[in-house]
């Protein structure tokens, strides 16, 4: 029942730009294959070809020895190939059940059988552990829930080959564990799985084999048992990447608090949250999905209603109605929902970069040259990898979209910076660049808040970490309390001191 797949010299051009340069390797059936590569290496593009979302420019795709040219994803699905998209591919205005059965609607006679679809959708949601009514509109879901719906949708297609493109990027630890259980069940049923992730510990623990791509080509493959994390990182980047985190700079005791929040209440999410971040400080925020971290900062930015709370920026009480207000006060927030809130993916890179600070470029007509120069600088400073400066943000790889979003939100030169999952979907090399950038921002005397689900990242970066649980500040951990055990214990409220 397993599928065998062979990529035969696959070439892919987007217009004048070649992104796959003759990729050549086979996927062994019935195994979990990890696909590794830096941002922009071509992983998603290759998998979209396999799943019928993109067509090859040259080369051949062999499925069970037969050459195939899929006209669309449905043809690939008919053979049992299913892709869980990195950038979700859900129709926001439809319900969960409608999304799951989109193009595969169940009918009774001539009518849609909504009840049967909702019922069956519920069983897939249960398998991925999403406890939400299948008739909920997708637009009402948070990022992690959308990811789980993507997975449920793939399950409903009964794939023989399942491609997961960074499925855990936005999942909580509990949801991640459940996903891996699901993965090993599917594997035992003979499903071949291609697993893409920048989380190398997951690669180590859950794949049988890793395949490495670099710059649009196949580089090497290895049995997972034969390589460790460090070697995987070096293979993808093609150079040594140790020392992910720069040494922490000491925050002087007299450094002023740039952001102070007192007794913030966000109905349904956050209760009496108080904290401060000082100039030069990196404050981490840990907690499970739903702990209220994102909601707290959305409320501070005026994106969500708060019922109480005093907010002071550089010692002055402020009233922030929306993110533009905040930006004018030197306070910026990069949302975790990159596609939904961070970037306008249909616009160009320059438009995205300068959109929030347009005044700077209007004298009074729009100074395009200055905008272009700013883009060049951002591409350089943030290490954005692209082939074409005039493309839409949509055509950047996932990790490079994240770097563009960072550049966009830092473009206004803020004093207080909140980064929500800043390295989600970013490869090891680029991660190290972003960590160095965060340190530089702090060293320049700004206050930085990092919300992250990666404990190693919080520990490696932060001076202190605030741990939220169920909307409460469970602990504020100082430098010598920053261990994974401590963070997990407080985040799950199982700490006994
Ligand atoms: N629709 C498109 N139009 C133009 N260029 C594209 C398009 N899709 C992808 N590319 C380019 O192809 C290259 C490979 O992108 P791809 O998304 O496959 O990378 P990736 O390995 O999945 O990276 P990441 O780890 O960041 O997700 C990138 O340079 C990207 O900018
Ligand atoms: Mg990708």
Short mmCIF file of C-alpha atoms and ligand atoms in Angstrom, two decimals:
data_model
loop_
_atom_site.label_atom_id
_atom_site.label_comp_id
_atom_site.label_asym_id
_atom_site.label_seq_id
_atom_site.Cartn_x
_atom_site.Cartn_y
_atom_site.Cartn_z
CA UNK A 1 0.00 0.00 0.00
CA UNK A 2 2.99 2.32 0.38
CA UNK A 3 3.93 4.54 -2.49
CA UNK A 4 7.37 4.79 -3.95
CA UNK A 5 8.46 8.11 -5.36
CA UNK A 6 11.43 9.04 -7.51
CA UNK A 7 12.40 12.60 -8.41
CA UNK A 8 14.24 12.45 -11.71
CA UNK A 9 16.24 15.59 -12.38
CA UNK A 10 13.43 17.91 -11.39
CA UNK A 11 13.87 21.48 -12.59
CA UNK A 12 11.51 24.28 -11.60
CA UNK A 13 11.54 27.86 -12.83
CA UNK A 14 9.33 30.66 -11.60
CA UNK A 15 9.43 33.01 -14.57
CA UNK A 16 13.10 33.74 -15.22
CA UNK A 17 14.15 32.38 -11.84
CA UNK A 18 15.34 28.79 -11.42
CA UNK A 19 14.59 27.49 -7.93
CA UNK A 20 15.11 23.73 -8.42
CA UNK A 21 18.23 22.74 -10.32
CA UNK A 22 17.69 19.10 -11.19
CA UNK A 23 16.67 17.42 -7.96
CA UNK A 24 17.39 13.74 -8.02
CA UNK A 25 16.52 11.25 -5.29
CA UNK A 26 14.00 8.61 -4.26
CA UNK A 27 11.70 8.35 -1.26
CA UNK A 28 11.70 4.90 0.25
CA UNK A 29 8.18 3.65 0.93
CA UNK A 30 6.80 3.17 4.42
CA UNK A 31 9.32 5.38 6.16
CA UNK A 32 9.41 8.78 7.78
CA UNK A 33 11.79 10.90 5.76
CA UNK A 34 12.91 14.24 7.15
CA UNK A 35 13.51 16.89 4.53
CA UNK A 36 16.09 19.41 5.68
CA UNK A 37 17.30 22.62 4.13
CA UNK A 38 17.75 26.32 4.76
CA UNK A 39 15.02 28.85 4.06
CA UNK A 40 14.57 29.04 0.33
CA UNK A 41 16.33 25.73 -0.36
CA UNK A 42 13.29 24.55 -2.32
CA UNK A 43 11.70 22.05 0.07
CA UNK A 44 8.16 23.38 -0.17
CA UNK A 45 8.40 23.85 -3.94
CA UNK A 46 9.53 20.25 -4.47
CA UNK A 47 6.74 18.95 -2.27
CA UNK A 48 4.15 21.10 -4.05
CA UNK A 49 5.24 19.45 -7.28
CA UNK A 50 4.83 16.02 -5.72
CA UNK A 51 1.35 16.93 -4.46
CA UNK A 52 0.16 18.47 -7.72
CA UNK A 53 0.16 22.15 -6.66
CA UNK A 54 3.03 23.09 -8.97
CA UNK A 55 4.21 21.72 -12.29
CA UNK A 56 7.78 20.79 -13.22
CA UNK A 57 9.69 22.83 -15.78
CA UNK A 58 11.76 19.81 -16.70
CA UNK A 59 12.45 16.37 -15.29
CA UNK A 60 10.17 13.59 -14.24
CA UNK A 61 8.20 12.49 -11.26
CA UNK A 62 7.88 8.71 -10.99
CA UNK A 63 5.20 7.25 -8.74
CA UNK A 64 5.49 3.49 -8.31
CA UNK A 65 7.71 3.56 -11.38
CA UNK A 66 5.15 5.37 -13.56
CA UNK A 67 5.88 8.91 -14.86
CA UNK A 68 3.21 11.32 -13.64
CA UNK A 69 2.27 14.87 -14.47
CA UNK A 70 -0.42 16.02 -12.11
CA UNK A 71 -2.70 18.70 -13.48
CA UNK A 72 -3.81 19.64 -9.97
CA UNK A 73 -3.81 18.51 -6.37
CA UNK A 74 -6.89 16.35 -6.85
CA UNK A 75 -5.06 14.10 -9.29
CA UNK A 76 -2.27 13.60 -6.79
CA UNK A 77 -4.83 12.95 -4.06
CA UNK A 78 -6.40 10.24 -6.18
CA UNK A 79 -3.09 8.39 -6.00
CA UNK A 80 -3.01 8.95 -2.26
CA UNK A 81 -0.61 11.89 -2.06
CA UNK A 82 -1.59 14.60 0.37
CA UNK A 83 0.19 17.78 1.45
CA UNK A 84 -0.21 19.66 4.71
CA UNK A 85 0.71 23.21 3.75
CA UNK A 86 3.27 25.31 5.54
CA UNK A 87 1.32 28.48 4.80
CA UNK A 88 -2.17 27.25 5.45
CA UNK A 89 -4.38 26.72 2.51
CA UNK A 90 -7.73 27.06 4.23
CA UNK A 91 -10.73 29.08 3.10
CA UNK A 92 -11.14 31.50 6.02
CA UNK A 93 -14.82 32.22 5.47
CA UNK A 94 -15.84 28.56 5.39
CA UNK A 95 -16.38 26.33 8.41
CA UNK A 96 -13.94 23.66 9.56
CA UNK A 97 -16.14 20.88 8.17
CA UNK A 98 -16.57 22.70 4.83
CA UNK A 99 -12.80 23.10 4.58
CA UNK A 100 -12.14 19.46 5.37
CA UNK A 101 -14.54 18.30 2.66
CA UNK A 102 -13.85 21.03 0.14
CA UNK A 103 -13.83 19.38 -3.28
CA UNK A 104 -14.86 16.05 -1.69
CA UNK A 105 -18.30 17.01 -0.46
CA UNK A 106 -20.57 14.28 0.81
CA UNK A 107 -23.99 14.20 -0.77
CA UNK A 108 -27.30 12.55 -0.12
CA UNK A 109 -29.11 12.34 -3.39
CA UNK A 110 -28.64 15.77 -4.90
CA UNK A 111 -28.15 17.54 -1.59
CA UNK A 112 -25.07 18.16 0.46
CA UNK A 113 -25.08 15.98 3.52
CA UNK A 114 -23.96 18.61 6.02
CA UNK A 115 -24.72 16.49 9.02
CA UNK A 116 -22.58 13.59 7.83
CA UNK A 117 -19.75 15.96 7.01
CA UNK A 118 -19.86 17.61 10.42
CA UNK A 119 -19.99 14.22 12.10
CA UNK A 120 -17.05 12.85 10.17
CA UNK A 121 -15.10 16.09 10.56
CA UNK A 122 -15.53 15.73 14.32
CA UNK A 123 -13.82 12.33 14.26
CA UNK A 124 -10.79 13.79 12.43
CA UNK A 125 -10.69 16.71 14.83
CA UNK A 126 -10.69 14.26 17.72
CA UNK A 127 -7.72 12.44 16.16
CA UNK A 128 -5.68 15.63 16.08
CA UNK A 129 -6.99 16.68 19.48
CA UNK A 130 -8.82 19.82 18.44
CA UNK A 131 -11.82 20.34 20.66
CA UNK A 132 -13.79 22.81 18.54
CA UNK A 133 -17.20 22.58 16.89
CA UNK A 134 -16.70 21.53 13.21
CA UNK A 135 -19.21 24.21 12.21
CA UNK A 136 -16.94 27.01 13.45
CA UNK A 137 -15.65 29.38 10.79
CA UNK A 138 -11.92 29.04 10.18
CA UNK A 139 -11.47 32.82 10.48
CA UNK A 140 -12.33 32.51 14.17
CA UNK A 141 -9.50 30.08 14.91
CA UNK A 142 -6.07 30.87 16.28
CA UNK A 143 -2.97 29.81 14.34
CA UNK A 144 -2.41 26.51 16.16
CA UNK A 145 -6.04 25.53 15.58
CA UNK A 146 -5.76 26.30 11.88
CA UNK A 147 -2.71 24.06 11.75
CA UNK A 148 -4.66 21.24 13.37
CA UNK A 149 -7.48 21.70 10.84
CA UNK A 150 -4.92 21.39 8.02
CA UNK A 151 -3.78 18.10 9.51
CA UNK A 152 -7.35 16.86 10.01
CA UNK A 153 -8.06 17.71 6.38
CA UNK A 154 -5.10 15.65 5.22
CA UNK A 155 -6.24 12.72 7.39
CA UNK A 156 -9.66 12.80 5.74
CA UNK A 157 -7.98 12.21 2.38
CA UNK A 158 -6.66 8.82 3.58
CA UNK A 159 -3.21 9.45 2.17
CA UNK A 160 -0.67 6.76 1.34
CA UNK A 161 1.98 9.43 1.20
CA UNK A 162 1.60 12.32 3.57
CA UNK A 163 3.76 15.42 3.32
CA UNK A 164 3.93 17.59 6.41
CA UNK A 165 5.48 20.99 5.78
CA UNK A 166 6.48 22.37 9.19
CA UNK A 167 3.35 21.13 10.94
CA UNK A 168 4.61 21.81 14.45
CA UNK A 169 5.77 25.38 13.86
CA UNK A 170 2.76 26.78 15.70
CA UNK A 171 1.74 23.86 17.91
CA UNK A 172 2.03 23.65 21.69
CA UNK A 173 4.18 20.88 23.23
CA UNK A 174 1.07 18.79 24.00
CA UNK A 175 -0.30 19.15 20.48
CA UNK A 176 3.13 18.29 19.10
CA UNK A 177 3.32 15.07 21.11
CA UNK A 178 -0.11 14.08 19.81
CA UNK A 179 0.97 14.79 16.26
CA UNK A 180 3.96 12.47 16.61
CA UNK A 181 1.75 9.73 18.02
CA UNK A 182 -0.47 10.16 15.00
CA UNK A 183 2.57 10.05 12.74
CA UNK A 184 3.82 6.77 14.16
CA UNK A 185 0.33 5.27 13.88
CA UNK A 186 0.15 6.27 10.20
CA UNK A 187 3.62 4.87 9.64
CA UNK A 188 2.61 1.53 11.18
CA UNK A 189 -0.31 1.51 8.74
CA UNK A 190 2.22 1.75 5.92
CA UNK A 191 1.90 5.46 5.11
CA UNK A 192 5.06 7.09 3.78
CA UNK A 193 5.68 10.41 5.47
CA UNK A 194 7.80 13.34 4.37
CA UNK A 195 8.46 15.56 7.32
CA UNK A 196 9.79 19.10 6.93
CA UNK A 197 10.89 21.02 10.00
CA UNK A 198 13.57 23.37 11.22
CA UNK A 199 13.35 21.78 14.67
CA UNK A 200 16.28 19.43 14.53
CA UNK A 201 15.42 17.67 17.78
CA UNK A 202 12.17 16.55 16.15
CA UNK A 203 14.10 15.33 13.14
CA UNK A 204 16.38 13.35 15.41
CA UNK A 205 13.55 11.77 17.37
CA UNK A 206 10.92 11.07 14.72
CA UNK A 207 12.47 10.35 11.33
CA UNK A 208 14.07 7.21 9.91
CA UNK A 209 16.14 9.06 7.42
CA UNK A 210 17.03 12.64 6.51
CA UNK A 211 17.42 14.12 3.06
CA UNK A 212 19.25 17.42 2.78
CA UNK A 213 18.60 20.07 0.11
CA UNK A 214 20.65 23.18 -0.48
CA UNK A 215 20.09 25.95 -3.04
CA UNK A 216 17.56 23.98 -5.05
CA UNK A 217 19.53 20.74 -5.23
CA UNK A 218 19.72 17.43 -3.42
CA UNK A 219 22.87 17.35 -1.27
CA UNK A 220 22.90 14.12 0.68
CA UNK A 221 20.88 11.61 2.62
CA UNK A 222 21.66 9.78 5.85
CA UNK A 223 20.04 7.36 8.26
CA UNK A 224 18.87 9.46 11.19
CA UNK A 225 20.66 7.11 13.57
CA UNK A 226 23.98 8.07 11.97
CA UNK A 227 23.78 11.86 12.35
CA UNK A 228 23.20 14.14 15.31
CA UNK A 229 21.60 17.58 15.41
CA UNK A 230 24.85 19.40 15.00
CA UNK A 231 25.76 17.41 11.90
CA UNK A 232 22.30 17.98 10.44
CA UNK A 233 22.69 21.73 10.94
CA UNK A 234 26.10 21.73 9.32
CA UNK A 235 24.87 19.68 6.36
CA UNK A 236 22.05 22.09 5.64
CA UNK A 237 24.05 25.24 5.97
CA UNK A 238 27.23 23.84 4.47
CA UNK A 239 29.33 25.38 7.25
CA UNK A 240 29.74 25.07 11.01
CA UNK A 241 26.92 26.58 13.07
CA UNK A 242 27.74 26.28 16.72
CA UNK A 243 27.16 29.02 19.32
CA UNK A 244 23.57 29.82 18.44
CA UNK A 245 23.20 32.42 21.17
CA UNK A 246 25.44 35.44 21.69
CA UNK A 247 26.62 35.94 25.29
CA UNK A 248 24.09 37.86 27.38
CA UNK A 249 24.96 41.44 28.22
CA UNK A 250 24.48 42.50 31.81
CA UNK A 251 21.54 44.89 32.30
CA UNK A 252 22.60 47.67 34.63
CA UNK A 253 20.48 47.95 37.80
CA UNK A 254 19.68 51.60 37.08
CA UNK A 255 18.43 50.94 33.53
CA UNK A 256 15.00 52.60 33.27
CA UNK A 257 11.84 50.57 32.68
CA UNK A 258 10.77 51.35 29.10
CA UNK A 259 7.54 49.39 29.34
CA UNK A 260 5.65 48.93 32.60
CA UNK A 261 2.30 47.15 32.75
CA UNK A 262 0.26 47.10 35.92
CA UNK A 263 -2.78 44.92 36.57
CA UNK A 264 -3.70 44.26 32.98
CA UNK A 265 -7.02 42.46 32.59
CA UNK A 266 -8.15 41.03 29.27
CA UNK A 267 -11.58 39.48 29.78
CA UNK A 268 -11.45 35.74 29.25
CA UNK A 269 -7.68 35.68 28.79
CA UNK A 270 -5.51 37.57 31.24
CA UNK A 271 -5.93 38.39 34.91
CA UNK A 272 -3.98 41.08 36.73
CA UNK A 273 -0.78 40.85 34.76
CA UNK A 274 2.01 43.14 35.92
CA UNK A 275 5.57 43.28 34.61
CA UNK A 276 8.22 45.66 33.35
CA UNK A 277 10.97 45.52 30.75
CA UNK A 278 14.02 47.71 31.12
CA UNK A 279 16.30 49.33 28.59
CA UNK A 280 18.77 46.75 27.37
CA UNK A 281 16.70 43.87 28.63
CA UNK A 282 15.32 40.85 26.80
CA UNK A 283 12.26 39.54 28.63
CA UNK A 284 10.95 36.14 27.53
CA UNK A 285 7.32 35.06 27.77
CA UNK A 286 6.66 31.34 28.17
CA UNK A 287 3.41 29.45 28.44
CA UNK A 288 1.27 26.91 26.68
CA UNK A 289 -0.98 27.82 23.79
CA UNK A 290 -3.95 29.59 25.31
CA UNK A 291 -2.00 30.85 28.33
CA UNK A 292 -2.75 34.40 27.24
CA UNK A 293 0.64 35.64 26.06
CA UNK A 294 -0.42 36.78 22.60
CA UNK A 295 -3.74 38.07 23.93
CA UNK A 296 -2.00 40.18 26.58
CA UNK A 297 0.12 41.97 23.99
CA UNK A 298 -2.74 42.27 21.52
CA UNK A 299 -4.62 44.11 24.27
CA UNK A 300 -1.65 46.37 24.99
CA UNK A 301 -1.57 47.31 21.31
CA UNK A 302 -5.28 48.02 21.15
CA UNK A 303 -6.00 44.98 18.99
CA UNK A 304 -8.15 43.43 21.68
CA UNK A 305 -10.28 44.85 24.47
CA UNK A 306 -8.79 45.22 27.91
CA UNK A 307 -10.99 46.01 30.89
CA UNK A 308 -8.24 47.34 33.16
CA UNK A 309 -4.55 47.97 33.27
CA UNK A 310 -2.06 50.81 33.43
CA UNK A 311 0.46 50.98 30.60
CA UNK A 312 3.54 53.20 30.93
CA UNK A 313 6.10 53.79 28.22
CA UNK A 314 9.33 55.36 29.41
CA UNK A 315 7.61 56.34 32.62
CA UNK A 316 4.59 58.03 31.05
CA UNK A 317 1.09 56.59 31.23
CA UNK A 318 -0.22 56.10 27.71
CA UNK A 319 -3.51 55.30 26.08
CA UNK A 320 -2.95 53.15 23.01
CA UNK A 321 -5.91 52.73 20.69
CA UNK A 322 -4.29 50.88 17.82
CA UNK A 323 -0.89 49.65 16.57
CA UNK A 324 -0.30 52.94 14.73
CA UNK A 325 -0.67 54.86 17.99
CA UNK A 326 1.74 52.44 19.56
CA UNK A 327 4.23 52.84 16.76
CA UNK A 328 4.19 56.60 17.14
CA UNK A 329 5.02 56.07 20.80
CA UNK A 330 7.95 53.84 19.87
CA UNK A 331 6.23 50.56 20.73
CA UNK A 332 5.93 47.82 18.13
CA UNK A 333 4.54 44.29 18.02
CA UNK A 334 5.29 41.61 15.45
CA UNK A 335 2.33 39.24 15.37
CA UNK A 336 2.76 35.47 15.39
CA UNK A 337 0.21 35.28 12.60
CA UNK A 338 2.60 36.30 9.85
CA UNK A 339 0.29 35.65 6.97
CA UNK A 340 -2.84 37.04 8.60
CA UNK A 341 -1.49 40.12 10.38
CA UNK A 342 2.22 40.52 9.79
CA UNK A 343 2.52 40.91 6.02
CA UNK A 344 0.38 41.83 3.06
CA UNK A 345 1.44 38.85 1.00
CA UNK A 346 0.01 40.13 -2.28
CA UNK A 347 2.00 43.35 -2.13
CA UNK A 348 5.64 43.79 -3.03
CA UNK A 349 8.55 43.72 -0.62
CA UNK A 350 9.16 47.47 -0.66
CA UNK A 351 5.47 48.20 -0.12
CA UNK A 352 5.46 45.87 2.86
CA UNK A 353 8.61 47.30 4.36
CA UNK A 354 7.62 50.94 4.12
CA UNK A 355 3.88 50.68 4.58
CA UNK A 356 3.84 51.57 8.27
CA UNK A 357 6.22 54.49 7.91
CA UNK A 358 5.03 55.98 4.62
CA UNK A 359 5.36 59.55 5.93
CA UNK A 360 9.14 59.14 5.83
CA UNK A 361 8.97 58.56 2.09
CA UNK A 362 6.52 61.26 1.10
CA UNK A 363 8.11 64.64 0.29
CA UNK A 364 5.21 65.04 -0.49
CA UNK A 365 5.32 62.62 -3.40
CA UNK A 366 6.45 59.08 -2.66
CA UNK A 367 10.22 58.76 -2.81
CA UNK A 368 10.57 55.37 -4.47
CA UNK A 369 14.33 55.49 -4.57
CA UNK A 370 14.53 55.94 -0.82
CA UNK A 371 12.09 53.05 -0.45
CA UNK A 372 14.24 50.88 -2.69
CA UNK A 373 17.38 51.79 -0.77
CA UNK A 374 15.60 50.89 2.47
CA UNK A 375 14.68 47.53 0.98
CA UNK A 376 18.27 46.88 -0.08
CA UNK A 377 19.42 47.65 3.42
CA UNK A 378 16.78 45.40 4.98
CA UNK A 379 17.68 42.53 2.63
CA UNK A 380 21.28 42.91 3.71
CA UNK A 381 20.69 43.47 7.45
CA UNK A 382 18.19 40.66 7.83
CA UNK A 383 19.80 38.24 5.40
CA UNK A 384 16.64 37.91 3.30
CA UNK A 385 17.29 35.42 0.52
CA UNK A 386 15.44 36.04 -2.72
CA UNK A 387 15.97 36.04 -6.42
CA UNK A 388 13.84 38.99 -7.40
CA UNK A 389 13.35 42.26 -5.51
CA UNK A 390 10.18 43.08 -7.39
CA UNK A 391 8.27 39.98 -6.39
CA UNK A 392 5.25 39.84 -4.09
CA UNK A 393 5.85 38.87 -0.46
CA UNK A 394 3.91 35.68 -1.18
CA UNK A 395 6.70 34.28 -3.34
CA UNK A 396 9.35 34.43 -0.61
CA UNK A 397 9.96 31.14 1.19
CA UNK A 398 8.34 30.85 4.62
CA UNK A 399 11.44 31.72 6.61
CA UNK A 400 12.27 34.68 4.41
CA UNK A 401 8.75 36.03 4.84
CA UNK A 402 9.42 35.98 8.56
CA UNK A 403 12.63 37.98 8.11
CA UNK A 404 10.77 40.50 5.96
CA UNK A 405 8.11 40.84 8.66
CA UNK A 406 10.82 41.52 11.24
CA UNK A 407 12.38 44.14 8.99
CA UNK A 408 8.98 45.76 8.50
CA UNK A 409 8.22 46.06 12.20
CA UNK A 410 11.68 47.34 13.12
CA UNK A 411 11.69 49.88 10.32
CA UNK A 412 10.08 52.55 12.51
CA UNK A 413 13.04 52.36 14.93
CA UNK A 414 10.98 51.49 18.02
CA UNK A 415 12.19 51.65 21.66
CA UNK A 416 10.03 48.79 22.90
CA UNK A 417 9.80 45.74 20.68
CA UNK A 418 7.55 42.74 21.16
CA UNK A 419 8.31 39.75 18.95
CA UNK A 420 5.75 36.95 18.95
CA UNK A 421 7.40 33.70 17.78
CA UNK A 422 10.13 35.55 15.85
CA UNK A 423 11.89 32.43 14.58
CA UNK A 424 8.92 30.30 13.64
CA UNK A 425 9.77 28.48 10.42
CA UNK A 426 13.24 29.99 10.29
CA UNK A 427 16.26 27.78 9.57
CA UNK A 428 19.21 27.39 11.95
CA UNK A 429 21.51 29.78 10.14
CA UNK A 430 18.86 32.49 9.95
CA UNK A 431 17.85 31.80 13.53
CA UNK A 432 21.31 32.59 14.67
CA UNK A 433 21.15 35.85 12.68
CA UNK A 434 17.85 36.77 14.33
CA UNK A 435 19.22 36.01 17.81
CA UNK A 436 22.21 38.24 17.09
CA UNK A 437 19.83 40.94 15.88
CA UNK A 438 17.73 40.70 19.06
CA UNK A 439 20.87 41.09 21.15
CA UNK A 440 21.92 44.07 19.09
CA UNK A 441 18.51 45.71 19.62
CA UNK A 442 18.85 45.24 23.38
CA UNK A 443 22.47 46.40 23.43
CA UNK A 444 21.35 49.61 21.74
CA UNK A 445 19.25 50.30 24.83
CA UNK A 446 15.87 49.10 23.66
CA UNK A 447 13.56 46.83 25.61
CA UNK A 448 12.74 43.56 23.87
CA UNK A 449 9.98 41.08 24.68
CA UNK A 450 10.20 37.65 23.06
CA UNK A 451 7.19 35.36 23.14
CA UNK A 452 8.22 31.87 22.13
CA UNK A 453 7.20 28.24 22.38
CA UNK A 454 10.80 27.10 22.07
CA UNK A 455 12.18 26.78 25.56
CA UNK A 456 15.78 26.58 24.39
CA UNK A 457 15.27 29.87 22.61
CA UNK A 458 13.77 31.59 25.67
CA UNK A 459 16.56 30.31 27.89
CA UNK A 460 19.32 31.14 25.42
CA UNK A 461 18.07 34.66 24.71
CA UNK A 462 16.34 36.12 27.72
CA UNK A 463 17.56 37.85 30.84
CA UNK A 464 14.35 36.91 32.61
CA UNK A 465 11.35 34.81 31.60
CA UNK A 466 7.74 35.47 32.59
CA UNK A 467 5.69 32.26 32.64
CA UNK A 468 1.95 32.50 32.12
CA UNK A 469 -0.54 29.81 32.94
CA UNK A 470 -4.25 30.25 32.36
CA UNK A 471 -3.89 34.03 32.11
CA UNK A 472 -1.93 34.35 35.38
CA UNK A 473 1.68 35.30 35.80
CA UNK A 474 2.84 32.03 37.30
CA UNK A 475 6.49 32.93 37.76
CA UNK A 476 9.09 35.51 36.84
CA UNK A 477 12.29 33.53 36.50
CA UNK A 478 15.68 35.17 36.88
CA UNK A 479 18.98 34.18 35.28
CA UNK A 480 19.80 31.29 37.60
CA UNK A 481 16.28 29.82 37.43
CA UNK A 482 16.18 29.44 33.66
CA UNK A 483 16.00 25.70 33.04
CA UNK A 484 13.68 23.71 30.79
CA UNK A 485 12.32 21.77 33.79
CA UNK A 486 11.49 24.99 35.59
CA UNK A 487 9.75 26.54 32.60
CA UNK A 488 7.69 23.43 31.92
CA UNK A 489 6.75 23.02 35.57
CA UNK A 490 5.47 26.60 35.82
CA UNK A 491 3.83 26.61 32.40
CA UNK A 492 1.86 23.47 33.26
CA UNK A 493 1.33 24.60 36.86
CA UNK A 494 2.99 21.49 38.25
CA UNK A 495 5.71 23.33 40.11
CA UNK A 496 6.12 22.54 43.79
CA UNK A 497 8.69 24.54 45.64
N1 LIG B 1 5.32 31.27 -6.45
C1 LIG B 1 6.61 31.62 -6.47
N2 LIG B 1 7.06 32.57 -7.33
C2 LIG B 1 8.37 32.93 -7.37
N3 LIG B 1 9.32 32.38 -6.58
C3 LIG B 1 8.95 31.44 -5.70
C4 LIG B 1 7.57 31.01 -5.60
N4 LIG B 1 7.50 30.06 -4.64
C5 LIG B 1 8.76 29.91 -4.16
N5 LIG B 1 9.63 30.72 -4.80
C6 LIG B 1 11.08 30.82 -4.57
O1 LIG B 1 11.62 29.52 -4.64
C7 LIG B 1 12.68 29.35 -3.70
C8 LIG B 1 12.39 28.12 -2.86
O2 LIG B 1 11.30 28.38 -2.01
P1 LIG B 1 10.64 27.28 -1.06
O3 LIG B 1 9.41 27.87 -0.50
O4 LIG B 1 10.51 26.00 -1.81
O5 LIG B 1 11.77 27.13 0.06
P2 LIG B 1 11.75 26.26 1.40
O6 LIG B 1 12.93 25.34 1.33
O7 LIG B 1 10.43 25.64 1.61
O8 LIG B 1 12.07 27.37 2.51
P3 LIG B 1 11.47 27.60 4.01
O9 LIG B 1 12.30 26.76 4.94
O10 LIG B 1 11.73 29.05 4.27
O11 LIG B 1 10.03 27.24 4.02
C9 LIG B 1 12.74 30.64 -2.90
O12 LIG B 1 13.80 31.41 -3.39
C10 LIG B 1 11.41 31.29 -3.16
O13 LIG B 1 11.54 32.69 -3.10
MG1 LIG B 2 8.95 25.91 2.98
#
